[in-house]
Short mmCIF file of C-alpha atoms in Angstrom, two decimals:
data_model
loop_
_atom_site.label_atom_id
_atom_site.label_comp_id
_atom_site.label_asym_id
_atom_site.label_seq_id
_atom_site.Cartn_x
_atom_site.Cartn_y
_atom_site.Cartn_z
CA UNK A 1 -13.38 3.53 -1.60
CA UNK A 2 -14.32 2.16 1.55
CA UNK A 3 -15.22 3.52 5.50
CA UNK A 4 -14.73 2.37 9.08
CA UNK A 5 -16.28 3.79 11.87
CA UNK A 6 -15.09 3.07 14.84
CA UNK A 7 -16.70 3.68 18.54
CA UNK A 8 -14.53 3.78 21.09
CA UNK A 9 -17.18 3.18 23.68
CA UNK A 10 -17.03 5.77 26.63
CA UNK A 11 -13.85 7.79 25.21
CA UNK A 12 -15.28 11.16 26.56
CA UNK A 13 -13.45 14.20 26.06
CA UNK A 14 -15.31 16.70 28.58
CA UNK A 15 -17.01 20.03 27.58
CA UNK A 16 -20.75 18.53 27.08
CA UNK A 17 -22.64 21.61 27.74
CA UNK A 18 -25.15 20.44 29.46
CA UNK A 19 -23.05 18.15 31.69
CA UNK A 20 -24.91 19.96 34.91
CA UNK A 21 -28.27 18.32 33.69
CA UNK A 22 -26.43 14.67 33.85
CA UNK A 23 -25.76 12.95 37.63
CA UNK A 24 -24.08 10.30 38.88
CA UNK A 25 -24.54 9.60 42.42
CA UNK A 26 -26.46 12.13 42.82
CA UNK A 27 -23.98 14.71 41.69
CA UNK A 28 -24.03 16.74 38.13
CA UNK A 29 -21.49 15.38 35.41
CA UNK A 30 -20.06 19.15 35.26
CA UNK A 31 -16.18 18.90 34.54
CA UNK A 32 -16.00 15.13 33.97
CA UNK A 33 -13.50 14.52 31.25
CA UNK A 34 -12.42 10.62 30.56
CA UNK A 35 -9.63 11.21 28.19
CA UNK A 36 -7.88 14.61 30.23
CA UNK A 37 -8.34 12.96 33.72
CA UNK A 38 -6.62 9.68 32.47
CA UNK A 39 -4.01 11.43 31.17
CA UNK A 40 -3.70 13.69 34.73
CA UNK A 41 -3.52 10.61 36.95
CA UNK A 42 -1.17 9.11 34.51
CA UNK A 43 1.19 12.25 34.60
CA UNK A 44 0.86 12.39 38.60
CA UNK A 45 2.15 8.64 38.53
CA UNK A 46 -1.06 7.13 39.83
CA UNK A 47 -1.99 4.68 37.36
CA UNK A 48 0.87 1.75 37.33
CA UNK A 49 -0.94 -1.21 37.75
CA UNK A 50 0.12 -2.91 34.44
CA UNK A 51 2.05 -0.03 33.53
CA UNK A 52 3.97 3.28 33.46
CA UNK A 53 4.41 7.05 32.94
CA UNK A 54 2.67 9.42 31.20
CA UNK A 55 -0.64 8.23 28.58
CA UNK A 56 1.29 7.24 25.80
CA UNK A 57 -1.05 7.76 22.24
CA UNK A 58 1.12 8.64 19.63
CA UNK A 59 -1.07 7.39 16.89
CA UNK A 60 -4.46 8.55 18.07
CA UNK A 61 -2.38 12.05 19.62
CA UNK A 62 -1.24 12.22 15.87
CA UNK A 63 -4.87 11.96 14.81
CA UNK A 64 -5.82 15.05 16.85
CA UNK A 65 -6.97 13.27 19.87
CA UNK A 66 -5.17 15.96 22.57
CA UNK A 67 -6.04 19.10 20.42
CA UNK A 68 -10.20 17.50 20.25
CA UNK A 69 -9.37 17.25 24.17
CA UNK A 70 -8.46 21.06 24.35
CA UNK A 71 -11.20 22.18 21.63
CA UNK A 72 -14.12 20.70 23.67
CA UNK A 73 -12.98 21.61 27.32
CA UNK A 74 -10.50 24.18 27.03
CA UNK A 75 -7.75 21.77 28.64
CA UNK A 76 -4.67 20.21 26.85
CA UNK A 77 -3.96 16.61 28.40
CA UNK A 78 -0.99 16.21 29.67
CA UNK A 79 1.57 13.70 27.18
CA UNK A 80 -0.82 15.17 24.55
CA UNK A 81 -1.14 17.74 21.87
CA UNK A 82 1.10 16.62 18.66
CA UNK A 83 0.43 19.04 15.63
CA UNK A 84 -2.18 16.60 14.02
CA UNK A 85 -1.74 14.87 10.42
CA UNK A 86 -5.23 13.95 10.60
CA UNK A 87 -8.93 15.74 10.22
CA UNK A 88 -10.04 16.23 13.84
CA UNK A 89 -13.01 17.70 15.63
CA UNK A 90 -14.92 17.42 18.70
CA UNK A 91 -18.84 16.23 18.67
CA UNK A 92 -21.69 17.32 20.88
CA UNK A 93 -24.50 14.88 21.20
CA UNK A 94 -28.34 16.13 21.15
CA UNK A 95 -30.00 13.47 21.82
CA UNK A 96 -31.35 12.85 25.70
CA UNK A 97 -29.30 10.27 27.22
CA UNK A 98 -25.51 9.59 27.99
CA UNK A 99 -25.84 5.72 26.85
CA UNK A 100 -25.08 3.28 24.36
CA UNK A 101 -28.71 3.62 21.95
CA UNK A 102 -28.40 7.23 22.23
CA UNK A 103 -24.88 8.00 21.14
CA UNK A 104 -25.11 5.42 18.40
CA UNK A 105 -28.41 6.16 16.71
CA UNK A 106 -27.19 9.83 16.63
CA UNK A 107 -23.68 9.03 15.11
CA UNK A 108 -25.87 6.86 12.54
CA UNK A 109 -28.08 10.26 11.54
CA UNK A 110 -31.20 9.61 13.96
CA UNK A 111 -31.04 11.49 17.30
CA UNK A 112 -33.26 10.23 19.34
CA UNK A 113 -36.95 11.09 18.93
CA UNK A 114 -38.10 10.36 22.24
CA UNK A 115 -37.52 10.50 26.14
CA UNK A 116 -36.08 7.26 27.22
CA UNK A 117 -37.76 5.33 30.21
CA UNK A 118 -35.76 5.17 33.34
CA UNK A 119 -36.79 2.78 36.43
CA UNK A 120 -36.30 4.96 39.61
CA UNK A 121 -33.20 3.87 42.05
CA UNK A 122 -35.76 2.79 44.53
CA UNK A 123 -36.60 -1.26 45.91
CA UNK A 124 -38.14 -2.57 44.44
CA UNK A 125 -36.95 -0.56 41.07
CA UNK A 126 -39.51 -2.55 38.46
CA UNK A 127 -43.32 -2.80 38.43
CA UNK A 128 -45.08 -5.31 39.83
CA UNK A 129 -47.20 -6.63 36.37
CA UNK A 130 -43.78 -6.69 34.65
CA UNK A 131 -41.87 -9.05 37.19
CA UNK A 132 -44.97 -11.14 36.57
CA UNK A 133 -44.51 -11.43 33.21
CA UNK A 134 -40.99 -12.56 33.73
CA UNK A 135 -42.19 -15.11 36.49
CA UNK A 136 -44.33 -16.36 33.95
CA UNK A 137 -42.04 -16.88 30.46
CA UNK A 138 -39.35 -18.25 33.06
CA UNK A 139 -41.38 -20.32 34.41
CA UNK A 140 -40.00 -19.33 38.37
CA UNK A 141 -42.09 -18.53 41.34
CA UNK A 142 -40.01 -15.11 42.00
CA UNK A 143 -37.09 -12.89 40.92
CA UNK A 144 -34.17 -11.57 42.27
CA UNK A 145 -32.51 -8.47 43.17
CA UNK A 146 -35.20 -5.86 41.09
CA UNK A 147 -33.08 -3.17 42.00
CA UNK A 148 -30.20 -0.76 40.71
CA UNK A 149 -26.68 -2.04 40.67
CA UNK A 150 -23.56 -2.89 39.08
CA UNK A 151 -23.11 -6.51 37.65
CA UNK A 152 -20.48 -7.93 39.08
CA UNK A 153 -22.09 -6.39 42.49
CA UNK A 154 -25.15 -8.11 41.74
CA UNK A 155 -23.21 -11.97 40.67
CA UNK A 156 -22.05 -11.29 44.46
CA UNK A 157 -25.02 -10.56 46.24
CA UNK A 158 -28.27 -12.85 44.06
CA UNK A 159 -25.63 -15.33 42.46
CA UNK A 160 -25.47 -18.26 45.22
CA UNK A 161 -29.72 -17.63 45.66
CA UNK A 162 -30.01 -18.14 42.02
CA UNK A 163 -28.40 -20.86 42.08
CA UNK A 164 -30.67 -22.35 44.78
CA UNK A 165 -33.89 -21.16 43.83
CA UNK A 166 -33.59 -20.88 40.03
CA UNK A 167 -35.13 -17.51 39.84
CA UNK A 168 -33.52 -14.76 37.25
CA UNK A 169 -31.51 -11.74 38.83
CA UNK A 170 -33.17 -8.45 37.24
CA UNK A 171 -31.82 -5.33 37.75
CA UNK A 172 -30.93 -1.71 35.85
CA UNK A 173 -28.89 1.01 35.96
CA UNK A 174 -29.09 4.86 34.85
CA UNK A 175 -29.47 3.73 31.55
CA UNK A 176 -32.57 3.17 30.35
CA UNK A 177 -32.11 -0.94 30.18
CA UNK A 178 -33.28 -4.26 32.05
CA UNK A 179 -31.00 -6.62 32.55
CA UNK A 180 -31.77 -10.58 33.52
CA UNK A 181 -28.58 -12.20 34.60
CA UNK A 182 -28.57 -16.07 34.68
CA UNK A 183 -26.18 -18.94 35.48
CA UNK A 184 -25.58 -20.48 31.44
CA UNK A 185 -25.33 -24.33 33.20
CA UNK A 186 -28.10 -24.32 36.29
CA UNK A 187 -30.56 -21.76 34.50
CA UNK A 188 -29.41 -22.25 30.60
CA UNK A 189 -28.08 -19.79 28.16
CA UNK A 190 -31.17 -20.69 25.44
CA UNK A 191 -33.46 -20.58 28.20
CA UNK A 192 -32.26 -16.89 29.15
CA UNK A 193 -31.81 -15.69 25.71
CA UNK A 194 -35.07 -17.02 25.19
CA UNK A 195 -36.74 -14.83 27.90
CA UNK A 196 -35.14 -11.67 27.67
CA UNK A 197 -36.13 -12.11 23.83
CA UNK A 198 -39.79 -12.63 24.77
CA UNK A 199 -39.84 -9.96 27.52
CA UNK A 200 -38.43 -7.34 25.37
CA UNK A 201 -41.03 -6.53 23.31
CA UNK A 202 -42.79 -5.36 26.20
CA UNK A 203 -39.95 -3.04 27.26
CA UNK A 204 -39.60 -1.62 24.29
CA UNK A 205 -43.50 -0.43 24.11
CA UNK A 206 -42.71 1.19 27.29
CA UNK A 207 -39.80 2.87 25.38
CA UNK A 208 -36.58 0.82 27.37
CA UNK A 209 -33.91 1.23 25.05
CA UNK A 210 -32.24 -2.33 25.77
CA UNK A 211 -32.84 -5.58 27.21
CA UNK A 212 -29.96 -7.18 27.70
CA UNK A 213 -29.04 -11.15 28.74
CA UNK A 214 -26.42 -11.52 31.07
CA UNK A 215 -24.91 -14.98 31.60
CA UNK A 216 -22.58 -15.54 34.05
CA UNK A 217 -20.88 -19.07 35.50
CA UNK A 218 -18.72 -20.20 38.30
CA UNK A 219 -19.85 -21.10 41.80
CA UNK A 220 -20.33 -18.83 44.92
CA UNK A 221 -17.64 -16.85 45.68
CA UNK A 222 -16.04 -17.64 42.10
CA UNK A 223 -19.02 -16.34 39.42
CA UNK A 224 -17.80 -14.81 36.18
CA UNK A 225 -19.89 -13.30 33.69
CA UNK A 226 -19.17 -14.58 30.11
CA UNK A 227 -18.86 -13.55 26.32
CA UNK A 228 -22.44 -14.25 25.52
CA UNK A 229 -24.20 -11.56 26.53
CA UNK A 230 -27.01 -10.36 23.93
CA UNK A 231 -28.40 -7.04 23.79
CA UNK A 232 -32.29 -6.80 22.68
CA UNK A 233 -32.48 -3.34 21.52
CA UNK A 234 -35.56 -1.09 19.99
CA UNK A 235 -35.08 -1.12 16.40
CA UNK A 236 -34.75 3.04 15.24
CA UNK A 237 -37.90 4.19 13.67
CA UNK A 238 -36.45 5.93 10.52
CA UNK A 239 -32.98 4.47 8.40
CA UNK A 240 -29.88 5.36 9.47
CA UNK A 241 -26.66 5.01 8.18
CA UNK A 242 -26.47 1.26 7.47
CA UNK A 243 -29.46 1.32 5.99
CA UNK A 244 -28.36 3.99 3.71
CA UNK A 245 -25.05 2.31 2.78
CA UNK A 246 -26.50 -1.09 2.57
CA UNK A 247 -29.90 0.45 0.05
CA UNK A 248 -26.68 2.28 -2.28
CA UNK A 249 -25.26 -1.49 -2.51
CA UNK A 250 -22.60 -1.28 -0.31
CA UNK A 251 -22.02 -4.24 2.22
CA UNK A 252 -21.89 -3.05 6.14
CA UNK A 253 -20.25 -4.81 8.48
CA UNK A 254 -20.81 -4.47 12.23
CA UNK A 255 -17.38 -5.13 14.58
CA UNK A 256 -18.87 -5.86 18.30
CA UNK A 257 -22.33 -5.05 19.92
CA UNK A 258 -23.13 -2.74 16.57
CA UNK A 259 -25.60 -5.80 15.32
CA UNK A 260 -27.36 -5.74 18.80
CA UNK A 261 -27.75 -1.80 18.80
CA UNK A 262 -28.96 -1.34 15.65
CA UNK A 263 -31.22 -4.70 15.81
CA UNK A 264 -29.69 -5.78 12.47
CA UNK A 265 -30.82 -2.94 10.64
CA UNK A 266 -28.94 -2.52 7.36
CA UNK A 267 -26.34 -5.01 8.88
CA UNK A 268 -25.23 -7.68 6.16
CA UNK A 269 -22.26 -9.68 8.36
CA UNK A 270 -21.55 -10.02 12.13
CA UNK A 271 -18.43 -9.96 13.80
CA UNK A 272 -18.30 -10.76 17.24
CA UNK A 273 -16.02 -11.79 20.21
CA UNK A 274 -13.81 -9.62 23.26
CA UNK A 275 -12.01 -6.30 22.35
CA UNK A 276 -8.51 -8.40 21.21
CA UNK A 277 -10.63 -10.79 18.80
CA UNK A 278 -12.60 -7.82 17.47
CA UNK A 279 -9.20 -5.67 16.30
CA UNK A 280 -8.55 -8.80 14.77
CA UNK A 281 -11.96 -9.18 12.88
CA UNK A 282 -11.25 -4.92 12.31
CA UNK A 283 -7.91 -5.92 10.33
CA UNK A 284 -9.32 -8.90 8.27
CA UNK A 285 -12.38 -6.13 7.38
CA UNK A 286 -9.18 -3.58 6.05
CA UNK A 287 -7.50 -6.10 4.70
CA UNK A 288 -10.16 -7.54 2.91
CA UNK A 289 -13.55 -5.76 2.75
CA UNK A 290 -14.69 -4.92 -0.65
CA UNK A 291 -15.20 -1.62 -2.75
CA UNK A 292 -18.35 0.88 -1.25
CA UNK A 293 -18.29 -1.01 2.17
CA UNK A 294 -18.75 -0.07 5.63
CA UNK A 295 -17.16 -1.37 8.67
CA UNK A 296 -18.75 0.01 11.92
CA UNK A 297 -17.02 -1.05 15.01
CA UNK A 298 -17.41 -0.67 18.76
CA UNK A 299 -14.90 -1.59 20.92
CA UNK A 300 -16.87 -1.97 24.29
CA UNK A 301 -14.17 -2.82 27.10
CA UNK A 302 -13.14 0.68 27.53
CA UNK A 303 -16.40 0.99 29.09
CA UNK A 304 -17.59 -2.27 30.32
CA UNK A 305 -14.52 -3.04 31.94
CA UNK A 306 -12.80 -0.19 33.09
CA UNK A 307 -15.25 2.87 33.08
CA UNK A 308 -17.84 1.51 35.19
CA UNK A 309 -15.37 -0.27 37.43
CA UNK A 310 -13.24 2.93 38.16
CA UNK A 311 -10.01 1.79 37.13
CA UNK A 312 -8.15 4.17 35.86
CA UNK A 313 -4.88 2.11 35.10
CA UNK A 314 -7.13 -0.59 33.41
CA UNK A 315 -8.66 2.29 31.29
CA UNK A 316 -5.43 3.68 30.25
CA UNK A 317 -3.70 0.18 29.54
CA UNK A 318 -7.14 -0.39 26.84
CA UNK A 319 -6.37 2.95 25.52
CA UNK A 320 -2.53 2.26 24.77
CA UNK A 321 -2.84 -1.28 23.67
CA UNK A 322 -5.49 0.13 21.25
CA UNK A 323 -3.35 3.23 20.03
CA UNK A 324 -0.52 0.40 19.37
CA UNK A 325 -2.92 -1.65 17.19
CA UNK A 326 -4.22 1.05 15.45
CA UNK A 327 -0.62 2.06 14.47
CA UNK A 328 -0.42 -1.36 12.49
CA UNK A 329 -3.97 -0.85 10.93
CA UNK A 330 -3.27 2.95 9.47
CA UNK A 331 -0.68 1.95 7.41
CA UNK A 332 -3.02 -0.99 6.14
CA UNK A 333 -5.77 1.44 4.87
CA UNK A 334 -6.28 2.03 0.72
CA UNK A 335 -5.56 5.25 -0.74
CA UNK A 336 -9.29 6.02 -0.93
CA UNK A 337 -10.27 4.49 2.26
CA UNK A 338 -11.71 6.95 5.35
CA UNK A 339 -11.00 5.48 9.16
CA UNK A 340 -13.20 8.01 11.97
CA UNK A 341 -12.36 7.46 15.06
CA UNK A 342 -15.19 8.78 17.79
CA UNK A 343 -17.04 7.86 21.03
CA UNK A 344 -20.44 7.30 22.06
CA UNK A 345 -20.45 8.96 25.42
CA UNK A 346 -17.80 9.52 28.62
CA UNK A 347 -17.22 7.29 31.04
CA UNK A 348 -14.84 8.93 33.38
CA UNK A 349 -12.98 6.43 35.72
CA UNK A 350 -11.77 9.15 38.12
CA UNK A 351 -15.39 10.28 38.69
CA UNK A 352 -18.19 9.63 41.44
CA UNK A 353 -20.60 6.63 41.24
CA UNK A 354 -20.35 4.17 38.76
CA UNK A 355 -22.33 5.50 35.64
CA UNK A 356 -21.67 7.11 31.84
CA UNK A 357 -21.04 10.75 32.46
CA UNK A 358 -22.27 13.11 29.47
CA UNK A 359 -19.35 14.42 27.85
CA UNK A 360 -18.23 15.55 24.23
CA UNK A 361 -16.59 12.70 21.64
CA UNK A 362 -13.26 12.80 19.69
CA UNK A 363 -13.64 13.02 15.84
CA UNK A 364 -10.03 11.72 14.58
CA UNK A 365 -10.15 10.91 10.79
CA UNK A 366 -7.69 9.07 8.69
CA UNK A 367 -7.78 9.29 4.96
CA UNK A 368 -9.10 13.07 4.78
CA UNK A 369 -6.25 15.30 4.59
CA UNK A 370 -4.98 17.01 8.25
CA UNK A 371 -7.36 20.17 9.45
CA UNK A 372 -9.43 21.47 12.50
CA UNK A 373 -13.44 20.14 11.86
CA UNK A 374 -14.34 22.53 14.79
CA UNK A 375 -17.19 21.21 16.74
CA UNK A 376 -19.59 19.33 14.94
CA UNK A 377 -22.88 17.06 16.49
CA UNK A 378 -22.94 13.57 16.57
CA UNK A 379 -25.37 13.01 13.42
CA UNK A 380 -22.12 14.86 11.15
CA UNK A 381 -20.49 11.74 11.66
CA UNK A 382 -22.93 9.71 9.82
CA UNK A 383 -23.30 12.56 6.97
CA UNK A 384 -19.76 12.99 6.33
CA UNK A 385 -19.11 8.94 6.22
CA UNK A 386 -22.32 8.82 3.50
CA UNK A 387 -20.47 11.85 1.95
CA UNK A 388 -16.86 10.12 1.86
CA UNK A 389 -19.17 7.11 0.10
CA UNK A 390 -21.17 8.93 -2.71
CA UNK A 391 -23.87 7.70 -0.70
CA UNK A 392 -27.06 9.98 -0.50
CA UNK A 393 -27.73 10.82 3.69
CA UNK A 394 -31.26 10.95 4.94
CA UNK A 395 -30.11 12.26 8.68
CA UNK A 396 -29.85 15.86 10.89
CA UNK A 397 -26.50 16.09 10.06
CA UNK A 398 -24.35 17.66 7.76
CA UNK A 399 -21.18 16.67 6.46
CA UNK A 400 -17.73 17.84 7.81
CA UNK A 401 -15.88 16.79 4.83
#
């Protein structure tokens, strides 16, 4: 008997009821809806870059994925809607935030038991003792950018300065993170990882969720960022589901940024690498993980590379090349086993500004029978994977099972 939980990072679904308290460029999240506007700009023949047609998810559709759609905004994508063969449901976060800690800590059992810190979308964004702090471990007369923005936005506008002055670009975005991007040859990848490491700790008092690395290389006009970005996250303050699997004697495995988000906790291996290598690490873990283990996976290019960029054809090519490699992992799965499928927040490509937008999450679960799990919160998740494991929850939630 084994489980794998798997995030499909930013696969909103629409219907968060409290969307209107959420913005993004100044505007409420009210009606966003990642999965149902995909599908509608797929349908209306405006997302061919790279391919064609109508969003094409047979596997996750036959999961439930459409009807979740319909249960948690009243909408039925379009290509959508097979009569499931899995247990689906739709989950409704509680926690305060529409970012990565958040959604994760609650689908572990922990909603968040605290207000995250936010640095206002002003310039300069950051306070003056903590850019002296920086200054100081970095060993650099000044800093760079100290303002909101994208990454890639800020590699174009700081990345030919850095590389002239030396100084780390440091910057944020609605979620409650810092950020220090830094050329890995001219500035050093140790040298980075070793200040955002040393900085965090500070952060985290001031209750930043993350402090994240971001190295980048290339010249100006040509800057790329690469695979070894590290997130420095606050450890959660009570166990959650790891730590409850891992205490039973069952081995966890985290797929992705889980190792960073969770700060270790309860984590026994690591599996890292881009979305393609991950699926691959995903299918060693089914084909090879032992009895009482759990695999939990986030699969982060949905977001990172799509979602925040507004590319809707991008988002829906990562959404059909995963529904085709998830079709060669069901068939993999044990008897026993339990796959959930879910999300950790929307990311809406077809929406205004570039942030998360607070939506409700797919539940699509494999090895459980086919039914409707209504709508369920995030923290059911963890209780009903502890359930499917004989392994005693400590969480808010209850199991769906």
């Amino acid at each position: 008997m084994r489980a794998f939980l798997v995030v499909m990072d930013s696969v909103g679904i629409g219907g968060a009821p409290d969307a209107g308290s959420y913005f993004n460029d100044g505007h409420p999240d009210t009606g966003a809806n990642t999965v149902l506007h995909i599908a509608e700009a797929c349908a209306r023949g405006e997302a061919e870059d790279g391919r064609s047609g109508k969003l094409h998810l047979p596997n996750l559709d036959a999961l439930g994925l459409g009807r979740a759609v319909e249960l948690a905004s009243g909408t039925l994508p379009p290509g959508l809607g097979a009569a499931p063969r899995g247990l689906w449901g739709a989950a409704t976060e509680r926690s305060k935030g529409k970012d990565t800690p958040s959604g994760h800590w609650e689908l572990a059992g922990l909603p968040v038991p605290w207000d995250w810190h936010y640095f206002p979308d002003t310039q300069p964004a950051f306070p003056a003792d903590l850019m002296a702090k920086v200054c100081e471990i970095a060993g650099t007369e000044g800093t760079l950018a100290n303002c909101h923005g994208s990454g890639t936005v800020m590699l174009e506008r700081f990345g030919a300065e850095h590389l002239r002055t030396g100084w780390p670009i440091c910057y944020t975005s609605a979620d409650s993170v810092f950020q220090i991007a830094a050329h890995e040859e001219s500035f050093g990848l140790d040298r980075l990882l070793s200040l955002c490491e040393t900085i965090a700790p500070l952060l985290h008092k001031r209750k930043v969720g993350r402090v994240i690395a971001r190295p980048f290389v290339g010249q100006e006009g040509h800057f790329t960022r690469t695979a070894n970005r590290h997130d420095y996250a606050i450890r959660p303050p009570e166990p959650v589901l790891t730590n409850w699997v891992q205490e039973a004697g069952g081995t966890v495995h985290a797929v992705g940024k889980i190792g960073d988000i969770f700060s270790m906790e309860g984590i026994d291996a690591l599996h890292k690498g881009d979305d393609a290598t991950l699926m691959s690490h995903l299918g060693d873990l089914v084909d090879n993980s032992g009895d009482g283990s759990l695999t939990f996976a986030n699969f982060v290019e949905f977001d990172s590379l799509y979602g925040h960029r507004r590319n809707v054809s991008g988002y829906a090519r990562a959404l059909e090349w995963f529904d085709a490699e998830l079709g060669r992992l069901l068939p993999r799965l044990r008897k026993d086993d339990m796959l959930l499928i879910t999300a950790d927040h929307g990311n809406d490509p077809t929406w205004r500004g570039t942030d998360h937008t607070r939506e409700r999450v797919p539940v699509l679960v494999a090895g459980k029978g086919a039914g409707c799990a209504g709508q369920v919160g995030f923290a059911d998740v963890a209780a009903s994977v502890a359930a499917h494991l004989g392994v005693a929850a400590r969480g808010a939630g209850r199991s769906f099972l």
